[in-house]
Short mmCIF file of C-alpha atoms in Angstrom, two decimals:
data_model
loop_
_atom_site.label_atom_id
_atom_site.label_comp_id
_atom_site.label_asym_id
_atom_site.label_seq_id
_atom_site.Cartn_x
_atom_site.Cartn_y
_atom_site.Cartn_z
CA UNK E 1 -34.96 78.83 -10.17
CA UNK E 2 -35.45 75.66 -12.34
CA UNK E 3 -38.76 74.85 -13.83
CA UNK E 4 -40.79 71.75 -12.90
CA UNK E 5 -40.18 70.34 -16.31
CA UNK E 6 -36.53 70.57 -16.12
CA UNK E 7 -36.58 68.74 -12.72
CA UNK E 8 -38.80 65.99 -14.31
CA UNK E 9 -36.21 65.80 -17.11
CA UNK E 10 -33.27 65.42 -14.85
CA UNK E 11 -35.10 62.74 -12.79
CA UNK E 12 -35.95 60.67 -15.66
CA UNK E 13 -32.20 60.70 -16.99
CA UNK E 14 -30.54 60.15 -13.73
CA UNK E 15 -32.93 57.59 -12.20
CA UNK E 16 -32.33 54.75 -14.96
CA UNK E 17 -28.60 55.28 -14.70
CA UNK E 18 -28.78 55.12 -10.88
CA UNK E 19 -30.72 51.77 -11.04
CA UNK E 20 -28.27 50.40 -13.73
CA UNK E 21 -25.06 51.33 -11.73
CA UNK E 22 -26.52 49.75 -8.54
CA UNK E 23 -27.44 46.34 -10.30
CA UNK E 24 -23.91 46.43 -12.01
CA UNK E 25 -22.24 47.07 -8.62
CA UNK E 26 -24.13 44.32 -6.73
CA UNK E 27 -23.40 41.66 -9.38
CA UNK E 28 -19.84 42.45 -9.47
CA UNK E 29 -19.22 42.36 -5.76
CA UNK E 30 -21.32 39.42 -4.82
CA UNK E 31 -18.91 36.73 -6.00
CA UNK E 32 -15.94 38.45 -4.10
CA UNK E 33 -18.15 38.41 -0.90
CA UNK E 34 -18.93 34.59 -1.40
CA UNK E 35 -15.21 33.99 -2.07
CA UNK E 36 -14.34 36.02 1.26
CA UNK E 37 -16.86 33.95 3.09
CA UNK E 38 -15.66 30.64 1.64
CA UNK E 39 -12.02 31.67 2.49
CA UNK E 40 -12.78 32.31 6.16
CA UNK E 41 -14.68 28.98 6.23
CA UNK E 42 -11.43 27.34 4.79
CA UNK E 43 -9.23 28.97 7.28
CA UNK E 44 -11.46 27.61 9.96
CA UNK E 45 -11.20 24.13 8.60
CA UNK E 46 -7.41 24.15 9.44
CA UNK E 47 -6.51 22.55 12.57
CA UNK E 48 -2.99 21.83 14.07
CA UNK E 49 -1.55 18.41 14.97
CA UNK E 50 1.96 17.79 16.33
CA UNK E 51 4.74 18.58 13.83
CA UNK E 52 2.40 19.28 10.76
CA UNK E 53 -0.65 21.00 9.52
CA UNK E 54 -3.34 18.89 8.17
CA UNK E 55 -6.74 19.79 6.24
CA UNK E 56 -9.66 17.72 7.26
CA UNK E 57 -11.26 16.03 4.31
CA UNK E 58 -15.20 16.59 3.99
CA UNK E 59 -17.10 13.36 3.55
CA UNK E 60 -18.95 13.06 0.36
CA UNK E 61 -22.41 14.69 1.00
CA UNK E 62 -25.66 13.13 -0.39
CA UNK E 63 -25.38 15.24 -3.44
CA UNK E 64 -22.79 12.56 -4.79
CA UNK E 65 -19.91 13.34 -6.74
CA UNK E 66 -21.16 16.60 -8.49
CA UNK E 67 -21.36 18.15 -4.88
CA UNK E 68 -17.77 16.92 -4.21
CA UNK E 69 -16.54 18.48 -7.35
CA UNK E 70 -18.27 21.93 -6.70
CA UNK E 71 -16.75 21.96 -2.92
CA UNK E 72 -13.50 21.11 -4.38
CA UNK E 73 -13.54 23.83 -7.10
CA UNK E 74 -14.83 26.41 -4.53
CA UNK E 75 -12.07 25.44 -2.20
CA UNK E 76 -9.25 25.98 -5.05
CA UNK E 77 -10.72 29.32 -5.88
CA UNK E 78 -10.73 30.41 -2.48
CA UNK E 79 -7.07 29.66 -1.85
CA UNK E 80 -6.45 32.52 -4.47
CA UNK E 81 -8.20 34.91 -2.58
CA UNK E 82 -6.89 34.13 0.90
CA UNK E 83 -3.96 36.40 1.16
CA UNK E 84 -6.00 38.99 3.12
CA UNK E 85 -7.03 36.54 5.79
CA UNK E 86 -3.60 34.76 5.98
CA UNK E 87 -3.19 35.97 9.64
CA UNK E 88 -6.71 34.71 10.67
CA UNK E 89 -6.16 31.21 12.24
CA UNK E 90 -8.87 29.45 14.42
CA UNK E 91 -7.47 26.26 15.83
CA UNK E 92 -9.86 23.46 15.99
CA UNK E 93 -8.96 20.73 18.55
CA UNK E 94 -9.65 17.47 17.20
CA UNK E 95 -8.16 13.89 16.82
CA UNK E 96 -6.27 12.88 13.65
CA UNK E 97 -8.64 11.37 11.14
CA UNK E 98 -7.21 8.52 9.24
CA UNK E 99 -8.45 7.43 5.79
CA UNK E 100 -10.25 4.29 6.14
CA UNK E 101 -10.02 1.27 3.71
CA UNK E 102 -12.85 0.64 1.24
CA UNK E 103 -15.93 -1.06 2.30
CA UNK E 104 -15.76 -4.86 2.42
CA UNK E 105 -17.07 -6.75 -0.57
CA UNK E 106 -18.81 -10.08 -0.42
CA UNK E 107 -17.96 -10.66 -4.22
CA UNK E 108 -14.10 -9.99 -4.07
CA UNK E 109 -11.64 -12.52 -2.81
CA UNK E 110 -9.64 -11.66 0.18
CA UNK E 111 -5.71 -10.66 -0.18
CA UNK E 112 -4.08 -12.14 2.70
CA UNK E 113 -0.60 -10.00 2.88
CA UNK E 114 2.17 -11.75 4.87
CA UNK E 115 4.88 -9.37 5.94
CA UNK E 116 7.72 -10.21 8.19
CA UNK E 117 9.21 -7.24 10.11
CA UNK E 118 12.01 -6.61 12.63
CA UNK E 119 12.96 -3.55 14.96
CA UNK E 120 15.11 -0.89 13.28
CA UNK E 121 15.29 2.89 13.00
CA UNK E 122 13.18 2.84 9.60
CA UNK E 123 10.83 0.17 10.74
CA UNK E 124 7.84 2.65 11.53
CA UNK E 125 8.65 4.59 8.27
CA UNK E 126 8.60 1.44 6.16
CA UNK E 127 5.36 0.07 7.68
CA UNK E 128 3.61 3.49 7.32
CA UNK E 129 4.24 3.70 3.61
CA UNK E 130 2.91 0.12 3.32
CA UNK E 131 -0.15 0.83 5.35
CA UNK E 132 -0.77 3.91 3.23
CA UNK E 133 -0.75 1.75 0.06
CA UNK E 134 -3.07 -0.86 1.59
CA UNK E 135 -5.61 1.45 2.63
CA UNK E 136 -6.47 1.78 -1.16
CA UNK E 137 -7.29 -1.97 -1.56
CA UNK E 138 -10.51 -3.56 -0.93
CA UNK E 139 -10.85 -6.86 0.89
CA UNK E 140 -7.31 -6.69 2.16
CA UNK E 141 -6.06 -8.58 5.27
CA UNK E 142 -2.54 -7.81 6.57
CA UNK E 143 -0.83 -10.57 8.55
CA UNK E 144 2.29 -8.63 10.17
CA UNK E 145 4.81 -11.05 11.70
CA UNK E 146 7.51 -9.54 14.09
CA UNK E 147 10.88 -10.95 14.70
CA UNK E 148 10.71 -10.44 18.45
CA UNK E 149 9.89 -12.22 21.73
CA UNK E 150 6.72 -10.21 22.01
CA UNK E 151 4.50 -7.91 20.02
CA UNK E 152 5.89 -4.46 20.28
CA UNK E 153 3.79 -1.36 21.34
CA UNK E 154 5.24 0.50 18.33
CA UNK E 155 3.85 -2.12 15.87
CA UNK E 156 0.59 -2.67 17.73
CA UNK E 157 -0.50 1.00 17.83
CA UNK E 158 0.40 1.60 14.33
CA UNK E 159 -1.67 -1.36 13.25
CA UNK E 160 -4.74 -0.28 15.53
CA UNK E 161 -4.69 3.25 14.20
CA UNK E 162 -4.45 2.19 10.33
CA UNK E 163 -8.04 1.09 10.54
CA UNK E 164 -6.82 -2.03 8.36
CA UNK E 165 -8.00 -5.63 8.88
CA UNK E 166 -4.95 -7.21 10.34
CA UNK E 167 -3.42 -10.10 12.39
CA UNK E 168 -0.43 -9.30 14.50
CA UNK E 169 1.87 -12.41 15.09
CA UNK E 170 5.46 -12.75 16.37
CA UNK E 171 8.23 -15.24 16.65
CA UNK E 172 11.72 -14.67 17.40
CA UNK E 173 14.56 -15.82 15.28
CA UNK E 174 16.99 -17.82 17.47
CA UNK E 175 20.17 -16.04 17.43
CA UNK E 176 22.24 -19.03 16.31
CA UNK E 177 20.05 -19.23 13.13
CA UNK E 178 20.62 -15.58 12.08
CA UNK E 179 22.83 -14.84 8.94
CA UNK E 180 25.99 -12.91 9.65
CA UNK E 181 26.21 -11.38 6.31
CA UNK E 182 28.14 -14.20 4.44
CA UNK E 183 26.10 -15.48 1.51
CA UNK E 184 27.71 -18.90 2.00
CA UNK E 185 26.47 -18.92 5.48
CA UNK E 186 24.04 -22.10 5.96
CA UNK E 187 21.85 -20.24 8.46
CA UNK E 188 18.27 -19.43 7.49
CA UNK E 189 17.46 -16.19 5.55
CA UNK E 190 15.56 -13.52 7.44
CA UNK E 191 11.84 -13.69 7.38
CA UNK E 192 11.68 -17.35 6.86
CA UNK E 193 10.16 -18.47 10.11
CA UNK E 194 7.97 -15.31 10.08
CA UNK E 195 6.38 -16.38 6.88
CA UNK E 196 6.06 -19.91 7.88
CA UNK E 197 4.07 -18.71 11.18
CA UNK E 198 1.71 -16.88 8.87
CA UNK E 199 1.33 -19.91 6.79
CA UNK E 200 0.48 -21.97 9.72
CA UNK E 201 -2.02 -19.28 11.05
CA UNK E 202 -3.96 -19.25 7.65
CA UNK E 203 -3.99 -23.17 7.85
CA UNK E 204 -5.33 -23.12 11.41
CA UNK E 205 -7.95 -20.36 10.69
CA UNK E 206 -9.38 -21.56 7.65
CA UNK E 207 -10.66 -25.05 6.53
CA UNK E 208 -9.49 -26.69 3.33
CA UNK E 209 -13.28 -27.24 2.63
CA UNK E 210 -13.92 -23.72 3.40
CA UNK E 211 -15.65 -21.57 0.56
CA UNK E 212 -13.62 -18.66 1.52
CA UNK E 213 -12.01 -17.40 -1.44
CA UNK E 214 -8.60 -15.73 -0.87
CA UNK E 215 -5.01 -15.00 -2.20
CA UNK E 216 -1.68 -15.05 -0.28
CA UNK E 217 1.02 -12.71 -0.98
CA UNK E 218 4.38 -12.03 0.50
CA UNK E 219 5.02 -8.13 0.90
CA UNK E 220 8.34 -7.34 2.49
CA UNK E 221 8.19 -4.08 4.45
CA UNK E 222 11.00 -2.54 2.42
CA UNK E 223 9.28 -2.75 -0.93
CA UNK E 224 6.97 -0.48 -2.91
CA UNK E 225 3.91 -1.76 -4.80
CA UNK E 226 1.65 -0.61 -7.53
CA UNK E 227 -2.18 -0.73 -6.65
CA UNK E 228 -2.64 -2.27 -10.10
CA UNK E 229 -0.68 -5.24 -8.78
CA UNK E 230 -3.21 -6.32 -6.22
CA UNK E 231 -6.07 -6.25 -8.62
CA UNK E 232 -3.84 -8.40 -11.02
CA UNK E 233 -3.36 -11.07 -8.48
CA UNK E 234 -7.05 -11.17 -7.23
CA UNK E 235 -7.70 -13.57 -10.18
CA UNK E 236 -5.14 -16.11 -9.30
CA UNK E 237 -6.32 -19.65 -9.66
CA UNK E 238 -3.01 -21.48 -8.61
CA UNK E 239 0.23 -19.29 -8.59
CA UNK E 240 0.45 -15.99 -10.67
CA UNK E 241 3.73 -14.28 -11.56
CA UNK E 242 4.98 -10.94 -12.86
CA UNK E 243 8.08 -8.73 -13.29
CA UNK E 244 9.85 -7.05 -10.29
CA UNK E 245 12.17 -4.26 -10.60
CA UNK E 246 15.57 -3.51 -8.68
CA UNK E 247 16.27 -7.09 -7.78
CA UNK E 248 19.14 -9.51 -8.85
CA UNK E 249 21.41 -6.75 -10.17
CA UNK E 250 19.11 -5.92 -12.83
CA UNK E 251 16.60 -3.21 -13.76
CA UNK E 252 13.89 -5.76 -13.37
CA UNK E 253 13.57 -9.62 -13.10
CA UNK E 254 10.92 -11.16 -15.09
CA UNK E 255 9.48 -14.74 -15.86
CA UNK E 256 9.73 -15.42 -19.82
CA UNK E 257 6.43 -16.15 -21.46
CA UNK E 258 6.02 -17.70 -24.81
CA UNK E 259 3.43 -16.94 -27.41
CA UNK E 260 0.81 -19.48 -25.87
CA UNK E 261 1.06 -17.44 -22.51
CA UNK E 262 3.02 -20.08 -20.75
CA UNK E 263 6.14 -19.36 -18.54
CA UNK E 264 9.08 -21.31 -19.87
CA UNK E 265 12.20 -19.53 -18.21
CA UNK E 266 13.35 -16.55 -16.23
CA UNK E 267 14.93 -13.15 -17.11
CA UNK E 268 17.58 -13.02 -14.50
CA UNK E 269 21.33 -13.11 -13.96
CA UNK E 270 21.73 -14.56 -10.43
CA UNK E 271 21.50 -18.51 -11.05
CA UNK E 272 18.81 -18.73 -13.69
CA UNK E 273 18.78 -22.49 -13.38
CA UNK E 274 16.82 -22.13 -9.88
CA UNK E 275 13.50 -24.03 -10.27
CA UNK E 276 11.61 -20.86 -9.67
CA UNK E 277 14.24 -18.11 -10.25
CA UNK E 278 11.85 -15.25 -8.84
CA UNK E 279 11.72 -12.75 -6.20
CA UNK E 280 9.42 -12.98 -3.12
CA UNK E 281 7.49 -9.95 -4.38
CA UNK E 282 6.90 -11.65 -7.81
CA UNK E 283 4.21 -14.26 -7.20
CA UNK E 284 0.85 -14.74 -5.31
CA UNK E 285 -0.69 -17.97 -4.28
CA UNK E 286 -4.30 -19.06 -4.16
CA UNK E 287 -5.34 -19.63 -0.61
CA UNK E 288 -7.07 -22.86 -1.32
CA UNK E 289 -3.79 -24.35 -2.72
CA UNK E 290 -2.08 -23.36 0.55
CA UNK E 291 -4.95 -25.11 2.47
CA UNK E 292 -4.81 -28.11 0.34
CA UNK E 293 -1.13 -28.73 0.55
CA UNK E 294 -0.23 -28.48 4.31
CA UNK E 295 3.31 -29.70 3.51
CA UNK E 296 4.25 -26.64 1.65
CA UNK E 297 6.49 -24.28 3.94
CA UNK E 298 9.82 -22.37 3.31
CA UNK E 299 12.68 -24.75 4.11
CA UNK E 300 14.70 -23.83 7.02
CA UNK E 301 17.66 -25.87 6.41
CA UNK E 302 19.78 -26.90 3.17
CA UNK E 303 18.51 -24.00 1.04
CA UNK E 304 21.11 -21.55 -0.57
CA UNK E 305 20.38 -18.03 -0.66
CA UNK E 306 18.02 -17.08 -3.39
CA UNK E 307 16.31 -20.55 -3.31
CA UNK E 308 13.75 -19.84 -0.63
CA UNK E 309 10.87 -19.00 -3.21
CA UNK E 310 11.68 -22.35 -4.95
CA UNK E 311 11.60 -24.26 -1.82
CA UNK E 312 7.84 -23.26 -1.40
CA UNK E 313 6.72 -22.99 -4.76
CA UNK E 314 8.07 -26.53 -5.95
CA UNK E 315 5.74 -28.00 -3.25
CA UNK E 316 2.78 -26.13 -4.83
CA UNK E 317 3.06 -26.10 -8.70
CA UNK E 318 4.94 -26.88 -11.72
CA UNK E 319 6.36 -24.41 -14.12
CA UNK E 320 3.56 -25.27 -16.47
CA UNK E 321 1.05 -24.13 -13.79
CA UNK E 322 2.31 -20.60 -13.45
CA UNK E 323 -0.15 -17.78 -14.47
CA UNK E 324 1.62 -14.77 -16.07
CA UNK E 325 -0.04 -11.33 -15.06
CA UNK E 326 0.90 -7.88 -15.80
CA UNK E 327 0.13 -8.25 -19.42
CA UNK E 328 1.97 -11.39 -19.86
CA UNK E 329 4.77 -10.01 -17.79
CA UNK E 330 5.38 -7.03 -19.84
CA UNK E 331 4.77 -4.46 -17.27
CA UNK E 332 6.48 -3.95 -13.94
CA UNK E 333 4.01 -3.51 -11.11
CA UNK E 334 6.24 -4.57 -8.15
CA UNK E 335 9.46 -2.66 -7.00
CA UNK E 336 12.27 -4.01 -4.70
CA UNK E 337 13.86 -1.87 -2.08
CA UNK E 338 15.87 1.12 -2.98
CA UNK E 339 19.12 -0.33 -1.91
CA UNK E 340 18.43 -3.01 -4.65
CA UNK E 341 18.89 -0.60 -7.57
CA UNK E 342 21.76 -0.92 -9.72
CA UNK E 343 23.21 1.54 -12.53
CA UNK E 344 24.81 -1.48 -14.28
CA UNK E 345 22.98 -2.73 -17.40
CA UNK E 346 22.00 -6.43 -17.52
CA UNK E 347 24.85 -7.29 -19.81
CA UNK E 348 27.61 -5.92 -17.40
CA UNK E 349 25.92 -7.42 -14.36
CA UNK E 350 28.07 -10.44 -13.43
CA UNK E 351 27.67 -12.86 -10.62
CA UNK E 352 29.36 -10.91 -8.20
CA UNK E 353 27.29 -7.85 -8.70
CA UNK E 354 24.11 -9.77 -8.58
CA UNK E 355 25.11 -11.38 -5.14
CA UNK E 356 25.89 -7.83 -3.92
CA UNK E 357 22.39 -6.47 -4.97
CA UNK E 358 20.53 -9.42 -3.88
CA UNK E 359 18.07 -8.75 -1.11
CA UNK E 360 18.18 -12.30 0.12
CA UNK E 361 20.03 -11.43 3.43
CA UNK E 362 17.57 -11.75 6.15
CA UNK E 363 16.77 -14.04 9.15
CA UNK E 364 13.67 -15.92 10.20
CA UNK E 365 12.64 -17.43 13.52
CA UNK E 366 10.98 -20.51 14.96
CA UNK E 367 7.30 -20.95 16.19
CA UNK E 368 5.91 -18.44 18.58
CA UNK E 369 2.84 -16.90 19.91
CA UNK E 370 0.27 -15.35 17.72
CA UNK E 371 -2.85 -13.30 18.08
CA UNK E 372 -5.94 -13.90 16.00
CA UNK E 373 -6.86 -10.30 15.18
CA UNK E 374 -8.75 -11.15 11.85
CA UNK E 375 -12.06 -12.92 11.66
CA UNK E 376 -12.61 -14.41 8.27
CA UNK E 377 -16.30 -14.40 8.84
CA UNK E 378 -16.39 -10.37 8.95
#
């Protein structure tokens, strides 16, 4: 039978080790329990919408950026330990939550983006891509003009769901005015009347004496745009210009800028002697200039392919007035459509290949009805 002294010695030896092992075990398992709980919470945040799974984004809490970073780090760690819970899915029925544009600023000028569009199989895809870009730009107003007899439900619904500030207009191009694929055809290029209707809407909505600061930009729905481009154009005093990629049979077209920062010519192969040998995506105009010169429109008749831009700009400015952006036109911030790409080098691009790669096909339309969906006082 053990003596009392031996029992006391055993207790004094075993007890500290027992406490030490208990504390170590709790400290080692606590993070795993926390991760498992976070993992289960992450799985609960997953909800199902038609044809895809989407993860609901948490709004930034009152804790600020640090709180967001901590939440992001926890979610990332949680995904590594979610293998055991992959079969646990709780479906939460909810509406799709679109990202909303940045808050409106009273300091920044409004960028009025004019986009002509027409019905085709890829129309919704093209407009969705544009909308997803525009959602990142503060103080943006999208003027979308359909080439149709009436505003279509597809475009109406898409605009409403984006959350953007927009005006939805429509005007149908008369059939006898539409191009038929021949560059020598005298009929007007696509989008001409739609752009003119948007210019008319701006002049009817804003007074020439208004203090409303704004920039006007023509963004076709088959192009891609850098976010940097919109910040570049926001400081436009008259007309600003920059390079555009994948047009005119070249990797990019660009204004030529001298050491004094003035435009003196054009890097292009297709008819470089045009007054303004520039693509529609390569310039922006100050709204006040549009308002002060009401005669400035895109010409409907007597304009060759590739001269639409010149027909408007020559009514607004001279070559000396142009303001080169994008680091004096050394950076490409606008991309033409994918079908505008060419693998030919500039030296090998002849007149015929340039014509084949021009995106100056297109039609326009006569005056039509429009909806004032944007309030400049908002």
